[in-house]
Amino acid sequence: PKSMMQCRPPAPLPRPEVQPLDHSNYYSSIEATKDFFRETYEFLKENEQCECGLRLSDSELALGWTIHRSHDPATLNHIFFQLGDTTTWDMPVDLAYILNIKQLKFIAYLCQE
């Protein structure tokens, strides 16, 4: 004699789930109006690094001055200031009074490292 499972007709397949109209197989939708090139360019520019290891956006100061870390073994990781061909270990006096809070905190952070 046949068992009950062998006599029964096969069960119907499950029905496909109804997907909402805005559903897609992607994890997020793509913004067609978004300027991906400009956004990527701005991200790369913001994170571009100087050869001393600091981000260019952080190293650029007022009046054309920049701040850098030394890679010379005798002064490794000491900071210095540069304006064109002029370099100095001390912060220029004319620069000290016009830096914003973010720049001052960044310089203080570099001095503590």
N, CA, C and O of each residue as an XYZ file, in Angstrom:
452
protein
N       0.824     -1.193      0.000
C       0.000      0.000      0.000
C       0.870      1.259      0.000
O       1.955      1.292      0.581
N       0.360      2.284     -0.666
C       1.062      3.568     -0.751
C       0.824      4.366      0.519
O      -0.238      4.297      1.138
N       1.848      5.125      0.885
C       1.680      5.983      2.069
C       0.853      7.203      1.689
O       0.633      7.492      0.513
N       0.407      7.901      2.711
C      -0.433      9.081      2.503
C       0.306     10.145      1.699
O      -0.302     10.830      0.876
N       1.624     10.291      1.931
C       2.412     11.308      1.234
C       2.515     10.992     -0.256
O       2.568     11.912     -1.072
N       2.543      9.746     -0.619
C       2.681      9.389     -2.030
C       1.372      9.568     -2.784
O       1.400      9.745     -4.002
N       0.232      9.530     -2.113
C      -1.065      9.637     -2.769
C      -1.520     11.084     -2.928
O      -2.322     11.392     -3.811
N      -1.027     11.942     -2.103
C      -1.483     13.326     -2.123
C      -0.881     14.072     -3.308
O       0.280     13.838     -3.644
N      -1.639     14.968     -3.956
C      -1.049     15.773     -5.032
C      -0.044     16.770     -4.439
O      -0.163     17.139     -3.271
N       0.927     17.203     -5.217
C       1.918     18.136     -4.693
C       1.265     19.456     -4.296
O       0.276     19.886     -4.889
N       1.837     20.076     -3.292
C       1.320     21.373     -2.836
C       1.643     22.435     -3.882
O       2.665     22.347     -4.563
N       0.777     23.434     -4.011
C       1.059     24.490     -4.986
C       2.275     25.319     -4.539
O       2.560     25.436     -3.347
N       2.970     25.879     -5.510
C       4.112     26.737     -5.207
C       3.632     28.016     -4.525
O       2.523     28.480     -4.792
N       4.452     28.585     -3.652
C       4.056     29.845     -3.021
C       3.964     30.952     -4.069
O       4.716     30.970     -5.043
N       3.048     31.853     -3.853
C       2.893     32.979     -4.776
C       4.032     33.978     -4.551
O       4.505     34.143     -3.426
N       4.465     34.635     -5.614
C       5.518     35.639     -5.427
C       5.001     36.800     -4.581
O       3.836     37.189     -4.660
N       5.911     37.336     -3.771
C       5.522     38.475     -2.943
C       5.283     39.684     -3.829
O       5.985     39.890     -4.819
N       4.303     40.468     -3.471
C       4.027     41.698     -4.213
C       4.964     42.774     -3.673
O       4.935     43.095     -2.485
N       5.796     43.327     -4.556
C       6.756     44.356     -4.164
C       6.118     45.737     -4.328
O       5.370     45.964     -5.280
N       6.407     46.654     -3.413
C       5.923     48.021     -3.603
C       6.511     48.609     -4.887
O       7.562     48.167     -5.351
N       5.837     49.596     -5.454
C       6.283     50.175     -6.714
C       7.662     50.821     -6.606
O       8.421     50.820     -7.576
N       7.999     51.376     -5.430
C       9.292     52.047     -5.282
C      10.403     51.091     -4.847
O      11.525     51.533     -4.598
N      10.120     49.814     -4.751
C      11.109     48.818     -4.319
C      12.031     48.461     -5.483
O      11.589     48.334     -6.624
N      13.308     48.302     -5.180
C      14.248     47.823     -6.190
C      15.198     46.839     -5.522
O      15.209     46.707     -4.298
N      15.977     46.166     -6.317
C      16.940     45.210     -5.787
C      18.194     45.886     -5.253
O      19.052     45.225     -4.669
N      18.307     47.189     -5.447
C      19.457     47.931     -4.936
C      19.209     48.309     -3.489
O      18.064     48.404     -3.048
N      20.294     48.524     -2.748
C      20.163     48.875     -1.343
C      19.651     50.294     -1.161
O      18.986     50.593     -0.170
N      19.949     51.153     -2.095
C      19.444     52.520     -2.019
C      19.166     53.006     -3.433
O      19.700     52.476     -4.407
N      18.340     53.997     -3.521
C      18.022     54.527     -4.839
C      19.103     55.510     -5.271
O      19.828     56.054     -4.438
N      19.202     55.728     -6.543
C      20.199     56.636     -7.102
C      19.542     57.985     -7.348
O      18.475     58.070     -7.955
N      20.193     59.036     -6.869
C      19.680     60.379     -7.116
C      20.154     60.824     -8.490
O      21.343     61.064     -8.700
N      19.221     60.932     -9.418
C      19.585     61.276    -10.789
C      20.083     62.711    -10.902
O      20.847     63.023    -11.815
N      19.671     63.582     -9.999
C      20.062     64.992    -10.087
C      21.355     65.290     -9.337
O      21.848     66.417     -9.391
N      21.906     64.315     -8.646
C      23.107     64.528     -7.842
C      24.342     64.615     -8.737
O      24.489     63.838     -9.681
N      25.221     65.558     -8.437
C      26.447     65.739     -9.205
C      27.557     64.916     -8.552
O      28.304     65.419     -7.713
N      27.656     63.647     -8.946
C      28.618     62.734     -8.332
C      30.055     63.156     -8.610
O      30.926     62.983     -7.757
N      30.311     63.707     -9.790
C      31.666     64.147    -10.109
C      32.090     65.262     -9.161
O      33.178     65.209     -8.589
N      31.244     66.263     -8.993
C      31.569     67.402     -8.128
C      31.746     66.937     -6.680
O      32.671     67.370     -5.994
N      30.860     66.058     -6.223
C      30.942     65.557     -4.849
C      32.234     64.762     -4.625
O      32.883     64.913     -3.589
N      32.603     63.928     -5.581
C      33.842     63.151     -5.473
C      35.054     64.064     -5.508
O      36.001     63.877     -4.745
N      35.025     65.058     -6.399
C      36.129     66.016     -6.495
C      36.311     66.766     -5.180
O      37.435     66.916     -4.701
N      35.213     67.238     -4.595
C      35.284     67.966     -3.325
C      35.810     67.066     -2.205
O      36.602     67.510     -1.374
N      35.379     65.814     -2.181
C      35.853     64.868     -1.168
C      37.360     64.647     -1.304
O      38.090     64.681     -0.313
N      37.819     64.421     -2.536
C      39.249     64.191     -2.758
C      40.067     65.429     -2.426
O      41.150     65.332     -1.849
N      39.541     66.598     -2.796
C      40.253     67.841     -2.497
C      40.344     68.060     -0.993
O      41.384     68.484     -0.488
N      39.272     67.776     -0.281
C      39.243     67.953      1.175
C      40.216     67.000      1.870
O      40.756     67.332      2.925
N      40.444     65.830      1.295
C      41.288     64.821      1.933
C      42.670     64.675      1.301
O      43.429     63.776      1.662
N      42.996     65.560      0.357
C      44.319     65.510     -0.273
C      45.394     65.810      0.764
O      45.241     66.716      1.584
N      46.473     65.051      0.723
C      47.513     65.200      1.736
C      48.780     65.806      1.160
O      49.150     65.573      0.009
N      49.419     66.582      1.996
C      50.731     67.139      1.701
C      51.753     66.012      1.851
O      51.453     64.986      2.461
N      52.935     66.189      1.310
C      53.966     65.153      1.449
C      54.400     64.983      2.896
O      55.018     63.974      3.237
N      54.084     65.959      3.762
C      54.443     65.834      5.183
C      53.416     65.011      5.957
O      53.641     64.680      7.121
N      52.285     64.677      5.320
C      51.284     63.838      5.964
C      50.052     64.575      6.447
O      49.064     63.940      6.817
N      50.085     65.904      6.455
C      48.912     66.671      6.879
C      47.979     66.871      5.691
O      48.420     66.924      4.543
N      46.685     66.980      5.981
C      45.743     67.285      4.912
C      45.987     68.716      4.450
O      46.216     69.606      5.268
N      45.940     68.936      3.144
C      46.171     70.273      2.611
C      45.168     71.272      3.165
O      45.521     72.414      3.457
N      43.927     70.850      3.309
C      42.905     71.764      3.823
C      43.206     72.194      5.255
O      42.838     73.299      5.654
N      43.865     71.343      6.033
C      44.237     71.703      7.405
C      45.522     72.527      7.441
O      45.701     73.357      8.332
N      46.409     72.305      6.486
C      47.720     72.961      6.540
C      47.705     74.380      5.978
O      48.642     75.142      6.218
N      46.671     74.748      5.242
C      46.605     76.090      4.660
C      46.117     77.085      5.699
O      45.032     76.934      6.262
N      46.932     78.105      5.945
C      46.621     79.134      6.933
C      46.424     80.474      6.228
O      46.505     80.558      5.002
N      46.169     81.505      7.000
C      45.936     82.843      6.451
C      47.220     83.435      5.879
O      48.322     82.973      6.175
N      47.056     84.459      5.057
C      48.161     85.231      4.471
C      49.101     84.383      3.621
O      50.236     84.787      3.368
N      48.644     83.208      3.175
C      49.457     82.347      2.327
C      50.392     81.412      3.073
O      51.130     80.650      2.450
N      50.370     81.460      4.391
C      51.220     80.581      5.202
C      50.648     79.170      5.207
O      49.437     78.976      5.091
N      51.529     78.197      5.340
C      51.125     76.800      5.517
C      51.907     76.219      6.688
O      52.971     76.716      7.055
N      51.357     75.160      7.263
C      52.021     74.479      8.377
C      52.355     73.063      7.932
O      51.576     72.428      7.220
N      53.517     72.571      8.355
C      53.983     71.247      7.929
C      54.679     70.535      9.072
O      55.057     71.153     10.067
N      54.845     69.218      8.919
C      55.625     68.393      9.849
C      56.974     68.088      9.220
O      57.072     67.810      8.024
N      57.990     68.143     10.026
C      59.336     67.838      9.549
C      59.533     66.327      9.451
O      59.067     65.570     10.302
N      60.227     65.906      8.404
C      60.592     64.494      8.243
C      62.089     64.280      8.422
O      62.585     63.162      8.278
N      62.799     65.344      8.732
C      64.236     65.246      8.982
C      64.452     64.486     10.289
O      63.788     64.794     11.279
N      65.354     63.505     10.330
C      65.545     62.712     11.554
C      65.846     63.547     12.804
O      65.428     63.179     13.902
N      66.555     64.648     12.653
C      66.912     65.467     13.820
C      65.716     66.224     14.390
O      65.693     66.550     15.577
N      64.723     66.505     13.543
C      63.556     67.289     13.986
C      62.252     66.579     13.650
O      61.235     67.232     13.416
N      62.270     65.270     13.625
C      61.125     64.470     13.191
C      59.835     64.883     13.899
O      59.779     64.956     15.126
N      58.802     65.151     13.103
C      57.453     65.517     13.547
C      57.337     66.895     14.189
O      56.251     67.262     14.639
N      58.419     67.669     14.246
C      58.277     69.057     14.684
C      57.528     69.821     13.602
O      57.664     69.520     12.417
N      56.739     70.807     14.009
C      56.000     71.581     13.018
C      56.786     72.834     12.650
O      57.539     73.383     13.454
N      56.585     73.267     11.408
C      57.183     74.522     10.953
C      56.200     75.221     10.027
O      55.274     74.608      9.497
N      56.420     76.503      9.846
C      55.547     77.337      9.027
C      56.296     77.735      7.766
O      57.510     77.936      7.789
N      55.555     77.848      6.660
C      56.183     78.152      5.382
C      55.349     79.170      4.621
O      54.121     79.090      4.587
N      56.042     80.134      4.009
C      55.438     81.109      3.097
C      56.381     81.220      1.909
O      57.415     81.883      1.993
N      56.029     80.574      0.806
C      56.924     80.541     -0.354
C      58.209     79.807      0.003
O      58.181     78.639      0.392
N      59.341     80.507     -0.134
C      60.638     79.908      0.205
C      61.040     80.172      1.647
O      62.075     79.682      2.098
N      60.240     80.935      2.374
C      60.545     81.274      3.761
C      59.978     80.211      4.691
O      58.804     79.856      4.582
N      60.796     79.701      5.602
C      60.326     78.747      6.610
C      60.766     79.221      7.987
O      61.803     79.867      8.135
N      59.965     78.891      8.989
C      60.291     79.255     10.364
C      59.693     78.232     11.321
O      58.621     77.681     11.072
N      60.407     77.986     12.424
C      59.899     77.076     13.456
C      58.862     77.779     14.323
O      58.001     77.125     14.912
N      58.935     79.094     14.405
C      58.023     79.872     15.252
C      56.869     80.414     14.422
O      57.041     80.783     13.260
N      55.684     80.456     15.038
C      54.532     80.997     14.342
C      54.761     82.488     14.087
O      55.093     83.228     15.013
N      54.589     82.930     12.845
C      54.760     84.352     12.551
C      53.782     85.204     13.363
O      52.612     84.851     13.510
N      54.268     86.319     13.880
C      53.460     87.180     14.748
C      52.230     87.695     14.017
O      51.140     87.714     14.588
N      52.385     88.116     12.756
C      51.239     88.643     12.010
C      50.186     87.576     11.747
O      49.027     87.906     11.495
N      50.562     86.329     11.798
C      49.637     85.215     11.567
C      48.888     84.826     12.841
O      47.727     84.422     12.785
N      49.544     84.946     13.964
C      48.994     84.461     15.236
C      47.657     85.102     15.585
O      46.806     84.449     16.190
N      47.454     86.351     15.222
C      46.242     87.066     15.631
C      45.066     86.901     14.677
O      43.955     87.328     14.992
N      45.287     86.299     13.535
C      44.180     86.202     12.570
C      43.731     84.764     12.289
O      42.876     84.541     11.433
N      44.294     83.801     12.994
C      43.853     82.414     12.819
C      42.507     82.204     13.500
O      42.222     82.811     14.532
N      41.682     81.339     12.915
C      40.396     81.037     13.551
C      40.586     79.944     14.612
O      41.658     79.348     14.722
N      39.546     79.698     15.373
C      39.608     78.742     16.488
C      39.992     77.344     15.999
O      40.794     76.659     16.634
N      39.421     76.925     14.875
C      39.715     75.591     14.337
C      41.208     75.461     14.025
O      41.823     74.444     14.343
N      41.785     76.484     13.407
C      43.209     76.440     13.068
C      44.078     76.440     14.323
O      45.074     75.720     14.392
N      43.704     77.241     15.305
C      44.470     77.282     16.558
C      44.430     75.935     17.274
O      45.442     75.476     17.802
N      43.257     75.304     17.288
C      43.129     73.986     17.919
C      43.957     72.943     17.171
O      44.565     72.067     17.785
N      43.976     73.043     15.847
C      44.753     72.101     15.046
C      46.244     72.252     15.340
O      46.950     71.255     15.493
N      46.720     73.480     15.420
C      48.136     73.723     15.725
C      48.463     73.219     17.127
O      49.514     72.614     17.341
N      47.572     73.467     18.078
C      47.791     72.976     19.447
C      47.837     71.448     19.462
O      48.657     70.861     20.167
N      46.970     70.809     18.695
C      46.957     69.347     18.591
C      48.289     68.835     18.038
O      48.848     67.867     18.555
N      48.796     69.485     16.985
C      50.071     69.067     16.394
C      51.221     69.239     17.378
O      52.149     68.431     17.403
N      51.161     70.279     18.177
C      52.229     70.528     19.160
C      52.226     69.477     20.267
O      53.270     69.200     20.856
N      51.067     68.892     20.555
C      50.960     67.903     21.631
C      51.354     66.507     21.177
O      51.679     65.658     22.007
N      51.330     66.258     19.881
C      51.657     64.912     19.378
C      53.104     64.569     19.600
O      53.543     63.478     19.237
